[in-house]
XYZ file of C-alpha atoms in Angstrom:
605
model
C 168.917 -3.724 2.493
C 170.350 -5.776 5.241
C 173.192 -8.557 5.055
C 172.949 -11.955 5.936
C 176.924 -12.268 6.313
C 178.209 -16.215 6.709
C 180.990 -18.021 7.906
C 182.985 -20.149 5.701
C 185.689 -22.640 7.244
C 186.616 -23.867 3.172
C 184.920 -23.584 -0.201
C 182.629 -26.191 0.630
C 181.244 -24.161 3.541
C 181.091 -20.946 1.222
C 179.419 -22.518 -1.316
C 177.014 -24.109 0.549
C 176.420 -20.752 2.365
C 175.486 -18.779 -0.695
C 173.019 -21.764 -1.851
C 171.519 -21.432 1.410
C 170.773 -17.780 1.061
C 173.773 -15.822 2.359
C 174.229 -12.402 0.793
C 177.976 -12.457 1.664
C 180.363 -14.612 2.947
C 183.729 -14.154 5.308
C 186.481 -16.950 4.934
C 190.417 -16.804 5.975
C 193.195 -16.591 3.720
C 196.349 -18.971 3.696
C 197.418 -16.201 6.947
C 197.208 -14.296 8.852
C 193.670 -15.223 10.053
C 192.595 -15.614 13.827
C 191.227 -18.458 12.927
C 194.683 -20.054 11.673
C 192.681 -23.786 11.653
C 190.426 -22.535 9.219
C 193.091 -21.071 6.407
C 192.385 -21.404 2.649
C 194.253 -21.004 -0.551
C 194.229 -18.052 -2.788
C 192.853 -20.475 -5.840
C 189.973 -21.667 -3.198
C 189.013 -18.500 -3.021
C 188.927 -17.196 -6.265
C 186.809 -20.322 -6.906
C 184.311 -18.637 -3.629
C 184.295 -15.198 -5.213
C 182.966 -16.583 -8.947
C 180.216 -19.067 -7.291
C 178.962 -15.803 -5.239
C 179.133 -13.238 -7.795
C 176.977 -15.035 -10.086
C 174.386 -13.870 -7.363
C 175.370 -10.413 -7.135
C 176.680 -12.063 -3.254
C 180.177 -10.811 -2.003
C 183.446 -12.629 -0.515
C 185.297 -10.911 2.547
C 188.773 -12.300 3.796
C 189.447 -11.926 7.259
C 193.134 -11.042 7.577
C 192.701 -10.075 11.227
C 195.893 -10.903 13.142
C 198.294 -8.676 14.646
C 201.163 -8.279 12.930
C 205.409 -8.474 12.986
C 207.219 -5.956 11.328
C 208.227 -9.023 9.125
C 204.619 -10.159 8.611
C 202.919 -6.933 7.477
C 204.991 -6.659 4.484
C 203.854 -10.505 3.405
C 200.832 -9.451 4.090
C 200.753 -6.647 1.841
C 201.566 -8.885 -0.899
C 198.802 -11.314 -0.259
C 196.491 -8.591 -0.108
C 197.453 -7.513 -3.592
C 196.660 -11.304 -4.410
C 193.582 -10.925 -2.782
C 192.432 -7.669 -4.251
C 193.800 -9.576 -7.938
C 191.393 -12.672 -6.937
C 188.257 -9.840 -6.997
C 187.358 -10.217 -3.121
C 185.268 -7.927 -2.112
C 186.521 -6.465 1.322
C 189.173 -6.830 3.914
C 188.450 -7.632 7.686
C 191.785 -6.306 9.153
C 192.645 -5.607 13.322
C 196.297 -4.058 12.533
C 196.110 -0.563 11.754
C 199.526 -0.735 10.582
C 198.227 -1.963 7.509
C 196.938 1.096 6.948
C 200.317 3.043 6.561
C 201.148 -0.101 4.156
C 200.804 0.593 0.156
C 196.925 -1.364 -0.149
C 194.937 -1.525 -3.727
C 191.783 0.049 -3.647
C 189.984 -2.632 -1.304
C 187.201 -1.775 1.256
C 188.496 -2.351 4.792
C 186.587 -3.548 7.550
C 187.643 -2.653 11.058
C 187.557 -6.680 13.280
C 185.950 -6.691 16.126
C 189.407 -7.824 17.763
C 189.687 -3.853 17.495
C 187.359 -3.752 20.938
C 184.735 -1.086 18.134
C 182.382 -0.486 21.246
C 182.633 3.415 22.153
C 181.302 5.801 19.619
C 184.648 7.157 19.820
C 186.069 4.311 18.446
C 183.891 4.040 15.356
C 184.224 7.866 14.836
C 187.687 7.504 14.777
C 187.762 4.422 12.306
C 185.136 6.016 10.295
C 187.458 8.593 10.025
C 190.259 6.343 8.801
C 188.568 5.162 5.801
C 187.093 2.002 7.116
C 184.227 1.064 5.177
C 182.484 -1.083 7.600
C 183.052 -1.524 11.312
C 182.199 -4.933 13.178
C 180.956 -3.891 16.941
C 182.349 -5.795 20.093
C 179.429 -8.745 20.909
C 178.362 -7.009 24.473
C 176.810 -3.857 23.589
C 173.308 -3.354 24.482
C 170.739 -2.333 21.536
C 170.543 1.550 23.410
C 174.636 1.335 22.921
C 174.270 0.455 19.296
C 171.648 3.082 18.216
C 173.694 5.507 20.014
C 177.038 5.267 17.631
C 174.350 4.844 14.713
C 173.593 8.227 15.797
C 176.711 9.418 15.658
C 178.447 7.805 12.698
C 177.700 7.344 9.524
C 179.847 3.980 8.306
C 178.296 1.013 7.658
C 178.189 -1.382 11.628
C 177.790 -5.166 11.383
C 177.116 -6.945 14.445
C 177.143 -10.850 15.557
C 173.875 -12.496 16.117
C 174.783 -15.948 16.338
C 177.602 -18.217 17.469
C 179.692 -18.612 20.257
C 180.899 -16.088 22.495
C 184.165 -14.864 23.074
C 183.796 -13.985 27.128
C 186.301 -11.015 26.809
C 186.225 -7.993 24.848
C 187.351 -8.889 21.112
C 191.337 -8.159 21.384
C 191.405 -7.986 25.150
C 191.897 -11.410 25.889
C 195.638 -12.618 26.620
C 194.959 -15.614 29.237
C 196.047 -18.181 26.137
C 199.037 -16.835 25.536
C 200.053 -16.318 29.255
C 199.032 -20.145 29.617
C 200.652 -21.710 26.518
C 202.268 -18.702 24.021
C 198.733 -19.423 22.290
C 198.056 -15.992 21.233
C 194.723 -15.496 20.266
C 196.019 -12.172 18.380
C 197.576 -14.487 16.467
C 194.850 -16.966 15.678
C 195.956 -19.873 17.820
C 193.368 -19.568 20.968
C 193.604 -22.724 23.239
C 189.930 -21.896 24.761
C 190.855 -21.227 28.122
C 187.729 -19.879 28.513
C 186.002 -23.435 28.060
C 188.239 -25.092 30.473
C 187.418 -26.244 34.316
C 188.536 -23.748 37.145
C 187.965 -24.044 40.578
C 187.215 -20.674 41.867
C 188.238 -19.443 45.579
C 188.063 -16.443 47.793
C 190.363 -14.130 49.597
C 190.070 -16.515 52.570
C 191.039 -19.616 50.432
C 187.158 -20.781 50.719
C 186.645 -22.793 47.544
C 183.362 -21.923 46.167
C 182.807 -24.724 43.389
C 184.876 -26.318 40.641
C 183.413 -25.441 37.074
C 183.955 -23.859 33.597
C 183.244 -20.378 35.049
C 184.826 -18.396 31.968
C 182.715 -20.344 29.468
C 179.525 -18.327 28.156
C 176.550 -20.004 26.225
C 175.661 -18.945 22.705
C 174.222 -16.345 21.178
C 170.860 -16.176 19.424
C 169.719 -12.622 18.399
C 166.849 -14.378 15.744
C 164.226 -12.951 17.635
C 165.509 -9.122 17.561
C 166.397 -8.926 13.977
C 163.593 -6.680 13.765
C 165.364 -3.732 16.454
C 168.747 -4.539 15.193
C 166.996 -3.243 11.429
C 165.801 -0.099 12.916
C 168.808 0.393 15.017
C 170.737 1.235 11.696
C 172.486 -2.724 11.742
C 174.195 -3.122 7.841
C 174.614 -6.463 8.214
C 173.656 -9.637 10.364
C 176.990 -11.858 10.810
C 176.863 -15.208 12.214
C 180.265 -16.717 13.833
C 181.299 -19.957 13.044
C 184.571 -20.772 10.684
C 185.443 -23.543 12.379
C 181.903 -25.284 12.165
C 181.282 -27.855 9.570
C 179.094 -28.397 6.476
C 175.348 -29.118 8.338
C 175.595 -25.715 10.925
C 176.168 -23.642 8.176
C 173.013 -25.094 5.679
C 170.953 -25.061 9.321
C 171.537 -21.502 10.595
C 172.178 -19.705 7.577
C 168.688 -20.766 5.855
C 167.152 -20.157 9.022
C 167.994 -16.652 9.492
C 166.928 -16.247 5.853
C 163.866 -17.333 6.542
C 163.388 -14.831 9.379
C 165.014 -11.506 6.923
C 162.763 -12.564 4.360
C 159.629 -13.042 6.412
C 160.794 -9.131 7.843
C 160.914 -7.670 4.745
C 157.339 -9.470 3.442
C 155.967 -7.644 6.325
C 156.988 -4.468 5.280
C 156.948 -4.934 1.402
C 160.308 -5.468 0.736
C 161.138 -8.183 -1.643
C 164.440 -10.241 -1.123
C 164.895 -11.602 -4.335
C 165.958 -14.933 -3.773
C 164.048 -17.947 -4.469
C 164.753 -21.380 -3.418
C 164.006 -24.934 -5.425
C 163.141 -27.356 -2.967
C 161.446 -30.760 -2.814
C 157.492 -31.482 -2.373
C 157.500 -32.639 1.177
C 160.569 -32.042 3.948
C 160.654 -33.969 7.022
C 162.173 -31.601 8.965
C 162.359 -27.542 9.173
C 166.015 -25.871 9.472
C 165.936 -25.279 13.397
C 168.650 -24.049 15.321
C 168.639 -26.129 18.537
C 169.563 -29.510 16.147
C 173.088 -27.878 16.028
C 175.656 -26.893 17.841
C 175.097 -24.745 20.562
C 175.760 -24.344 24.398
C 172.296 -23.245 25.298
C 171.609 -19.507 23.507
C 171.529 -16.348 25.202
C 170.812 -12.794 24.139
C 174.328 -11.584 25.781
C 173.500 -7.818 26.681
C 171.691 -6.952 23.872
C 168.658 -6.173 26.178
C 169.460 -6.484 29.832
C 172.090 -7.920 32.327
C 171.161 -12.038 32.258
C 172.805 -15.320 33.178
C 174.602 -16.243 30.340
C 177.576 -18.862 31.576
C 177.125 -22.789 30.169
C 178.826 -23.828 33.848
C 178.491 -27.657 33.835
C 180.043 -27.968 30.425
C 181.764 -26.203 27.232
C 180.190 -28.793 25.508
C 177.154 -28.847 22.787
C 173.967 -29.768 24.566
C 171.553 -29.460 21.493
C 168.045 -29.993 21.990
C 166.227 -30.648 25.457
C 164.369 -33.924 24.948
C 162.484 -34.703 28.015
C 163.030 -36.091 31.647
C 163.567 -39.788 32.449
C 160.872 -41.338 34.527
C 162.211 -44.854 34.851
C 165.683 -46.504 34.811
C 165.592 -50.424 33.664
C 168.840 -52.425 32.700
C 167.603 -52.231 29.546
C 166.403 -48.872 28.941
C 165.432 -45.772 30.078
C 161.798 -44.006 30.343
C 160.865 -40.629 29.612
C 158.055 -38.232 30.713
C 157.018 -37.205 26.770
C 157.267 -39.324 23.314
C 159.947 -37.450 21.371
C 161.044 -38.202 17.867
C 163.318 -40.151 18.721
C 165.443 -42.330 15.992
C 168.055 -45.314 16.057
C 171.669 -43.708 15.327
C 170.533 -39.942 17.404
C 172.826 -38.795 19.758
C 171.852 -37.547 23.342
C 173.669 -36.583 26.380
C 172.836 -36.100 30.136
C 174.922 -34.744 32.901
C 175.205 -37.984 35.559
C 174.923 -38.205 38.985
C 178.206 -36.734 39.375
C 177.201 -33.728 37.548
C 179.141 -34.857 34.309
C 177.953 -34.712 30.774
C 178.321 -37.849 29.232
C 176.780 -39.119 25.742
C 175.792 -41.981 23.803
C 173.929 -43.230 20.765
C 170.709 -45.031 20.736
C 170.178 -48.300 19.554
C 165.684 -48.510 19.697
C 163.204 -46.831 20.571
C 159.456 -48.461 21.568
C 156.952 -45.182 22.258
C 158.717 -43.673 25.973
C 161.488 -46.390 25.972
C 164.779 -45.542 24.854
C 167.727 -48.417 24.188
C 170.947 -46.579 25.019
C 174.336 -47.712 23.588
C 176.165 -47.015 26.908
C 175.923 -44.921 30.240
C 172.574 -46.418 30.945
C 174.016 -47.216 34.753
C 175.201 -43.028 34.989
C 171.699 -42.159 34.464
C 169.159 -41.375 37.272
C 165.387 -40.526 37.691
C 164.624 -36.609 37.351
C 167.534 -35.869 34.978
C 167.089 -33.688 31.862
C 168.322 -35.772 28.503
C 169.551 -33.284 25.257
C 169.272 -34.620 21.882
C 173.097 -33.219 20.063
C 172.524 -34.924 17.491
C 169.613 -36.088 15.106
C 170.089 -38.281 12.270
C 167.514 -38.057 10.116
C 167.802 -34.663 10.404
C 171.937 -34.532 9.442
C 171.118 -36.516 5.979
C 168.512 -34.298 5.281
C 170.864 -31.811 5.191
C 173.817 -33.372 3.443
C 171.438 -34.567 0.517
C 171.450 -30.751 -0.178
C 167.397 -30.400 -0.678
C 168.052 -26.988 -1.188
C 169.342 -24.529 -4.263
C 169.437 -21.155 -4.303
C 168.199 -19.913 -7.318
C 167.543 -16.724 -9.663
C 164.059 -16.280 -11.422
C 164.409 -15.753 -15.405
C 161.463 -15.478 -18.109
C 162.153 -16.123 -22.085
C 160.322 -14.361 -24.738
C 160.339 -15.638 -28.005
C 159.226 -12.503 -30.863
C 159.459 -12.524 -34.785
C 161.626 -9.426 -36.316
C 161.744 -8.065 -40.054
C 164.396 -10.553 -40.465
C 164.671 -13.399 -38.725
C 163.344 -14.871 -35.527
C 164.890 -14.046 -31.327
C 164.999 -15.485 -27.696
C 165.613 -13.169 -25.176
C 166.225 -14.321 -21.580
C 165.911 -12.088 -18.822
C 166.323 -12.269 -15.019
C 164.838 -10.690 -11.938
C 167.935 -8.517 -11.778
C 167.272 -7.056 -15.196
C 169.956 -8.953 -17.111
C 169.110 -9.755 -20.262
C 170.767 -11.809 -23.567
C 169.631 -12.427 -26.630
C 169.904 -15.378 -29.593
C 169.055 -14.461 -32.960
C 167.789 -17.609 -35.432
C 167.861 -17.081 -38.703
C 164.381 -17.759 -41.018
C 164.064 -21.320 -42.529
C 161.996 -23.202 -45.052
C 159.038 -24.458 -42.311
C 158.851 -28.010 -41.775
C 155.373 -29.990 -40.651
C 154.901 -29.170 -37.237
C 151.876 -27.018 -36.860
C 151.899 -23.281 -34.523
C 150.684 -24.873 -31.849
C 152.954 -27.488 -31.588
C 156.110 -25.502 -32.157
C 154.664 -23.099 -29.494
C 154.543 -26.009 -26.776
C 157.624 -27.476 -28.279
C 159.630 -24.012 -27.321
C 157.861 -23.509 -23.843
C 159.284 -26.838 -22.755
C 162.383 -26.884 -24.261
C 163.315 -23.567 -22.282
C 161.732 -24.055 -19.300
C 164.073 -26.876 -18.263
C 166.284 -25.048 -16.340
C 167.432 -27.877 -14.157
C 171.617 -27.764 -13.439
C 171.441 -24.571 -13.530
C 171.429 -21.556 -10.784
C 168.238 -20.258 -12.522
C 164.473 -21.462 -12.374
C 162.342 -20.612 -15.306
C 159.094 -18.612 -13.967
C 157.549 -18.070 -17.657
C 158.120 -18.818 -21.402
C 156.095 -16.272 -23.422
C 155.847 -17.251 -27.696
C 155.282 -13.407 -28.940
C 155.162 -14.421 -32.391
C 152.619 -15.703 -34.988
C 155.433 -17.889 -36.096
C 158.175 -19.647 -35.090
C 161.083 -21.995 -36.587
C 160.644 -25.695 -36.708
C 163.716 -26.482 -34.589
C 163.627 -29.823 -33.109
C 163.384 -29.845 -29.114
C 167.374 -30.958 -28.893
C 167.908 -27.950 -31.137
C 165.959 -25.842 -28.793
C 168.044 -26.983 -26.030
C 171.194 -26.212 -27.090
C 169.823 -22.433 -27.687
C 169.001 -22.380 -23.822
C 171.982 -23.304 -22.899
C 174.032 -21.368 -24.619
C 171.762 -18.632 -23.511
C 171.724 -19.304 -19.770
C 175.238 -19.537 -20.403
C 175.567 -16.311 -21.893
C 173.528 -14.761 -19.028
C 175.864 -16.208 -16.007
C 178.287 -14.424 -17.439
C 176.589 -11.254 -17.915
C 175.714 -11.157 -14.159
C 179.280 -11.502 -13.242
C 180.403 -8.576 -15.564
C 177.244 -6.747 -14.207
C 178.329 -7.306 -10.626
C 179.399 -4.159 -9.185
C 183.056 -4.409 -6.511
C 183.234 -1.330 -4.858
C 186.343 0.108 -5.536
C 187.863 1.669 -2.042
C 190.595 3.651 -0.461
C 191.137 3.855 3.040
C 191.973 6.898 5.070
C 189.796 9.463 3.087
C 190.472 12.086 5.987
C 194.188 12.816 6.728
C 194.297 15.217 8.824
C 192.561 14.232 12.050
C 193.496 13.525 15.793
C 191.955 10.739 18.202
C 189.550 12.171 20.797
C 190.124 9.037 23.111
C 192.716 7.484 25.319
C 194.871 4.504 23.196
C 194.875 1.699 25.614
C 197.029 -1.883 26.274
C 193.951 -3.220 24.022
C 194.964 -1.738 20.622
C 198.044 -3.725 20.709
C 200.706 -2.007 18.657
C 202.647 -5.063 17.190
C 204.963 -2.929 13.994
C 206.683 0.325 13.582
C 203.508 1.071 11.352
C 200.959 0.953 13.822
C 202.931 2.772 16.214
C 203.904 5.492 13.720
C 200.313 5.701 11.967
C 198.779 6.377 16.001
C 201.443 9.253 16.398
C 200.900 10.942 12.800
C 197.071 11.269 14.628
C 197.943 12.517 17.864
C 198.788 9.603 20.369
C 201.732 10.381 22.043
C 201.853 7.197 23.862
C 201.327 3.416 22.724
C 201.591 0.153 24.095
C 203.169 -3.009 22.462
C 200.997 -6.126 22.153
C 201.840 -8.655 24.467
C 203.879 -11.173 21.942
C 206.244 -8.365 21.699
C 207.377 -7.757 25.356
C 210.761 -9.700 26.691
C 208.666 -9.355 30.118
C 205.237 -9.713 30.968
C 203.805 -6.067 32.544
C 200.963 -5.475 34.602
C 198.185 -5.233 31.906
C 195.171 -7.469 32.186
C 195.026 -10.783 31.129
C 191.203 -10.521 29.765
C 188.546 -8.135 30.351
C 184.559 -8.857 30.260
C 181.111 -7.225 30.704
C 180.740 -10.906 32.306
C 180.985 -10.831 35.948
C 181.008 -14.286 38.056
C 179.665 -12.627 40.946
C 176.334 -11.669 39.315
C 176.181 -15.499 37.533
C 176.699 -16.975 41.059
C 173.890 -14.588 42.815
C 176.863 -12.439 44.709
C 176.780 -9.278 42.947
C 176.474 -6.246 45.203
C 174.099 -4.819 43.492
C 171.798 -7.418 43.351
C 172.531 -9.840 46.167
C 171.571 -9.490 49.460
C 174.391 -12.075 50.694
C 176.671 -9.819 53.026
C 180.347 -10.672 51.208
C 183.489 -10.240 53.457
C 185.916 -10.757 49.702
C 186.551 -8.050 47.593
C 188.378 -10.891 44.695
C 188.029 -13.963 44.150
C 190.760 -16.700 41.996
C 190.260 -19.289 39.739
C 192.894 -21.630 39.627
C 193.098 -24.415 36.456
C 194.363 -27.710 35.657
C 197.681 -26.980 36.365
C 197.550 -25.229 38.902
C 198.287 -21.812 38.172
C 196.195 -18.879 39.764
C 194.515 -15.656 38.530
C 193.404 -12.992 39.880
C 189.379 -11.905 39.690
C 188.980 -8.240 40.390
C 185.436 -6.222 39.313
C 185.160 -2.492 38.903
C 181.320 -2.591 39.930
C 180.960 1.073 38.447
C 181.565 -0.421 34.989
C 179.829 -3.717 35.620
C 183.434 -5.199 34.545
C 185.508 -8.402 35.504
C 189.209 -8.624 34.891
C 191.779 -11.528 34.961
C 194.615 -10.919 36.090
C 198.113 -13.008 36.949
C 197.831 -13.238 41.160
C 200.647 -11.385 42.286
C-alpha cells in the first residue's frame, strides 16, 4: 500500500497531519536538519510518535546535514535518543554515519544524496538503506527504470517547492553568504532577482531566473503507483498550520479515490460536519504556479516575475475607478481576501479588500498600480483559512461493541477495523425495573458516544437475552475505560521495524564518486575507501580555498525557458554562456552541456 508521507515544521503541524490523513510524517530534530528553522525537541517528538502510532502511522526524523568530525559523534548520541523516543526511521545524507555505532533504526538515503542513477540506488540498496528518496527531476521512464533494477523501497516528491539544482549539488548560498545549504541554512538564492547577460555584455532582462514554480504530481498518482513509487512525500517543513490540513487531505482524497477504483480499501474514515463551504483545494495555498517538473516531458517551469505565492487566478480587470476596480467574471470574492497583481511596472504587489458589490472590488491600497487587461490572483481567502483552523476534520478509526451473556456473568467486547479487540467483564446482579428493551437501547447509546475520542462507533450489537440494569452513567464509564483500554492496545500492537544498515559488506561501487557526495568526516571518507573509491572530494565547508567545482547544477536550462535552446530555437545565437549577476553585484558563470540537457553555475573566472 502506498504512503501519503507529510511534512511537519512542529507538533502542531504533525498532529494536524495525521488527523488529516497522513500515513507518516517527517519532522527535524533539535540538529542537524537542513531545515535548521524548523528544529524540534526530543520530548516534541516523542509526543508526535504516540499521537501517530495510535493509528498504526509512523514518525521519520530527518537528520540530513553533512557532518564535522565533531558533529557526527553528537549526532550519534541523538540518534540513540531518537531510536529511545520509538521513531520510526532516519532520513540521513552523511554516509559517515554509517561507519558510526547506530541502534537498529531504518535509514533512509535524503535526496541531498543526488539518488537519480540506478547506480546510485543499487549502491545504497546495497548499504542497508531501507528506503531511498529520488532527486525531484527524473522523468517517470527514469523512475520505472531503477524500479527495475532495485528492489528497496523509492519515495518521491509530488508536491512543494522546488529546489532548482540537484538535491546536494547546490553551493551558490554558501559562496554568497557561508549559508550552506548542506548545513540547513539556505538563503534562497535561487528566489532572488538576477539580471542575466551574454558573452558580449548584452543584457537580456532582469528577473528571478533561478526560481522554479511548484510542483503538483496529483494528477499522476496513478503512474507513479504502477511505477513501483512506496511512498508519496509532499515538501513543506517550513509551511504553517492551514497548507498542511489543505494539501495533505487533498492528496488523501485522490489515494483513496485510487484505491476505490481498484478495490482497495484505505481504512481511514473521517468525522466531518453536515455541510462545508469549501473543498480542500490546492491553489488556496501557497504555491508559485505548479508544474509537473520532468516527470513527463521537458516544460517551462520558472515563476520569472516573482518568488512569490500567487495563489489562485481570479479574473481580469475590465475597469479602473478611484474607487474600485472591475472584473471580467463574479468570483467569490470576500471582505478580508487577499489578492495580488503584477503592476504596470511588472511588479507584484498585494492588498486586502475592503467590499465587494457583484464585479466591483474595494481595494485597501494599490488601486492607482493597477491597469486594464491585468490578471488579479487571489493568495489568500478568508473564509476559506477559518474553515480550516476550526479543524472540521478528525481522523478517525471505525470500532463495533458486542454485548453477549456467558455461564457466569455478563461482557463488552470492543473491536476495531484493525482487529484489536478488549474486553470488560460485569459481574451478574439482582435485576432492577428496567425492562429488555429498554436496557438494550440504554447500552446502544451509552456506547455509541464515541465523541473525544479517535474512534467512531459504526455498530452496537446486544447478543444477549439479558443484560444488567446499569444506569447510562454506569455504562459510560465501561466505554471509556474500554476505548481506553483499546488505544493502548493499538500502540502495543503497532509494529517498528527493527533495522540494521549495511546488510552486505563486502561490495564495491560501480560508479564514479563525484564533488556532489561531499565527504565532510574521516568516516565518510574511510567508509567510500573500505568499498572501493580510491578518490574523494571534501564538501565545500571544509576547503581553506574555494576549487573549481560547480556552484549548482540543474536539469533546468535558461536557454530553453527563454526560447534559445539549440535544440529547439530557431534564433541563430552567436554566445556559447551567458551570466547572471545579483544584487550585489557579483557574477556567475552559465555554461550548458546540451548533450545532458544540463545548466551549471559557476564563479566567472
Amino acid at each position: 500500500m502506498v504512503e501519503l508521507l507529510a511534512p511537519a515544521k512542529n507538533l502542531e503541524c504533525g498532529i494536524a497531519a495525521i488527523n488529516y490523513g497522513a500515513d507518516a510524517v517527517y519532522i527535524g530534530g533539535p540538529d542537524f536538519s537542513a531545515r535548521s528553522q524548523a528544529s524540534n525537541s526530543i520530548a516534541d517528538i516523542r509526543r508526535l510518535v504516540l499521537h501517530a502510532h495510535q493509528y498504526w502511522a509512523k514518525v521519520y526524523v530527518a537528520l540530513n546535514t553533512l557532518l564535522t568530525d565533531n558533529e557526527i559523534s553528537i549526532a550519534g548520541k541523538l540518534i540513540r535518543e531518537l531510536y529511545e523516543a520509538e521513531i520510526d526511521a532516519l532520513i540521513i545524507q552523511d554516509i559517515g554515519l554509517l561507519e558510526s555505532d547506530l541502534p537498529p533504526i531504518p535509514l533512509f538515503a535524503s535526496s541531498q544524496m543526488t539518488n537519480m542513477t540506478t547506480e546510485k540506488v543499487q549502491f545504497l540498496q546495497k548499504a542497508g538503506f531501507k528506503r531511498v528518496i529520488l532527486e525531484r527531476a527524473l522523468s517517470l521512464e527514469e523512475i520505472k527504470e531503477i524500479r527495475r533494477k532495485t528492489t528497496v523501497d523509492l519515495e518521491c516528491f509530488v508536491h512543494g517547492s522546488l529546489c532548482v539544482a540537484y538535491g546536494g549539488f547546490c553551493n551558490l548560498s554558501y559562496i554568497q553568504g557561508k549559508r550552506s545549504a548542506n548545513k540547513g541554512n539556505c538563503a534562497q538564492p535561487c528566489r532572488k532577482r538576477y539580471d542575466l547577460y551574454d558573452e558580449n555584455g548584452l543584457v537580456l532582462g532582469s528577473k528571478n531566473f533561478l526560481s522554479l514554480k511548484d510542483l503538483n504530481l496529483s494528477e499522476s498518482l496513478e503512474q507513479l503507483m504502477d511505477a513501483g513509487i512506496s511512498s508519496f512525500k509532499v515538501e513543506g517543513r517550513l509551511k504553517d498550520v492551514n497548507y498542511i490540513k489543505n494539501i495533505i487531505y487533498y492528496y488523501r482524497k485522490k489515494i483513496d479515490k485510487l484505491k476505490s477504483a481498484t478495490k482497495v480499501s484505505s481504512g481511514f474514515f473521517y468525522e466531518r460536519p453536515s455541510k462545508l463551504s469549501f473543498e480542500v483545494n490546492p491553489e488556496k495555498t501557497f504555491n508559485r504556479g505548479y508544474t509537473s517538473y520532468f516527470f513527463k516531458t521537458r516544460q517551462k517551469m520558472a515563476s520569472l516575475d516573482s518568488p512569490k505565492s500567487l495563489g489562485e487566478e481570479i479574473g481580469k480587470i475590465t475597469g479602473i475607478t478611484q474607487r474600485y476596480i472591475e472584473l471580467n467574471k463574479s468570483a467569490e470574492l470576500n471582505p478580508g481576501d487577499g489578492i495580488c497583481f503584477f503592476d504596470r511596472e511588472n511588479k507584484l504587489v498585494g492588498t486586502y479588500i475592503n467590499k465587494v458589490e457583484n464585479n466591483k472590488v474595494f481595494l485597501d491600497k494599490h488601486l492607482d498600480r493597477a491597469k486594464r487587461g491585468i490578471l488579479i490572483y487571489r493568495n489568500f481567502d478568508k473564509q476559506f483559512n477559518q474553515w480550516l483552523k476550526r479543524d472540521p476534520i478528525q481522523r478517525k478509526i471505525k470500532i463495533h461493541f458486542l454485548c453477549f451473556q456467558t455461564k457466569n456473568d455478563y461482557s463488552i467486547s470492543v473491536f476495531d477495523e484493525d482487529g484489536i479487540s478488549v474486553t470488560r467483564c460485569i459481574a451478574r446482579k439482582e435485576q432492577g425495573n428496567s425492562t429488555a428493551g429498554d436496557l438494550k437501547e440504554r447500552f446502544k447509546r451509552g456506547l455509541q458516544k464515541c465523541g473525544g475520542t479517535l474512534f467512531y462507533c459504526v455498530n452496537v450489537k446486544v447478543d444477549s437475552p439479558e443484560l444488567p440494569d446499569l444506569s447510562l452513567s454506569e455504562i459510560n464509564l465501561i466505554r471509556r475505560q474500554l476505548l481506553d483500554l483499546l488505544g493502548k492496545e493499538r500502540i502495543k500492537f503497532f509494529q517498528r521495524v527493527i533495522n540494521y544498515p549495511e546488510t552486505e559488506q563486502n561490495f564495491s561501487l560501480k560508479f564514479d564518486i563525484n564533488r556532489a557526495e561531499n565527504v565532510s568526516n574521516e568516516k565518510a571518507e574511510l567508509y567510500y575507501k573500505r568499498h572501493g573509491v580510491e578518490k574523494t572530494y571534501k564538501a565545500i565547508e571544509n576547503l581553506t580555498e574555494q576549487d573549481e567545482r560547480s556552484l549548482m547544477t540543474t536539469k533546468y536550462c535558461i536557454k530553453y525557458e527563454l526560447d534559445l535552446c539549440p535544440k529547439k530555437s530557431k534564433i541563430k545565437q552567436n554566445s556559447k554562456n551567458f551570466y547572471i549577476r545579483d544584487e550585489k553585484g557579483r557574477d556567475f558563470l552559465l555554461s550548458f552541456d546540451c548533450d545532458k540537457c544540463e545548466m551549471q553555475v559557476r564563479q566567472k573566472s
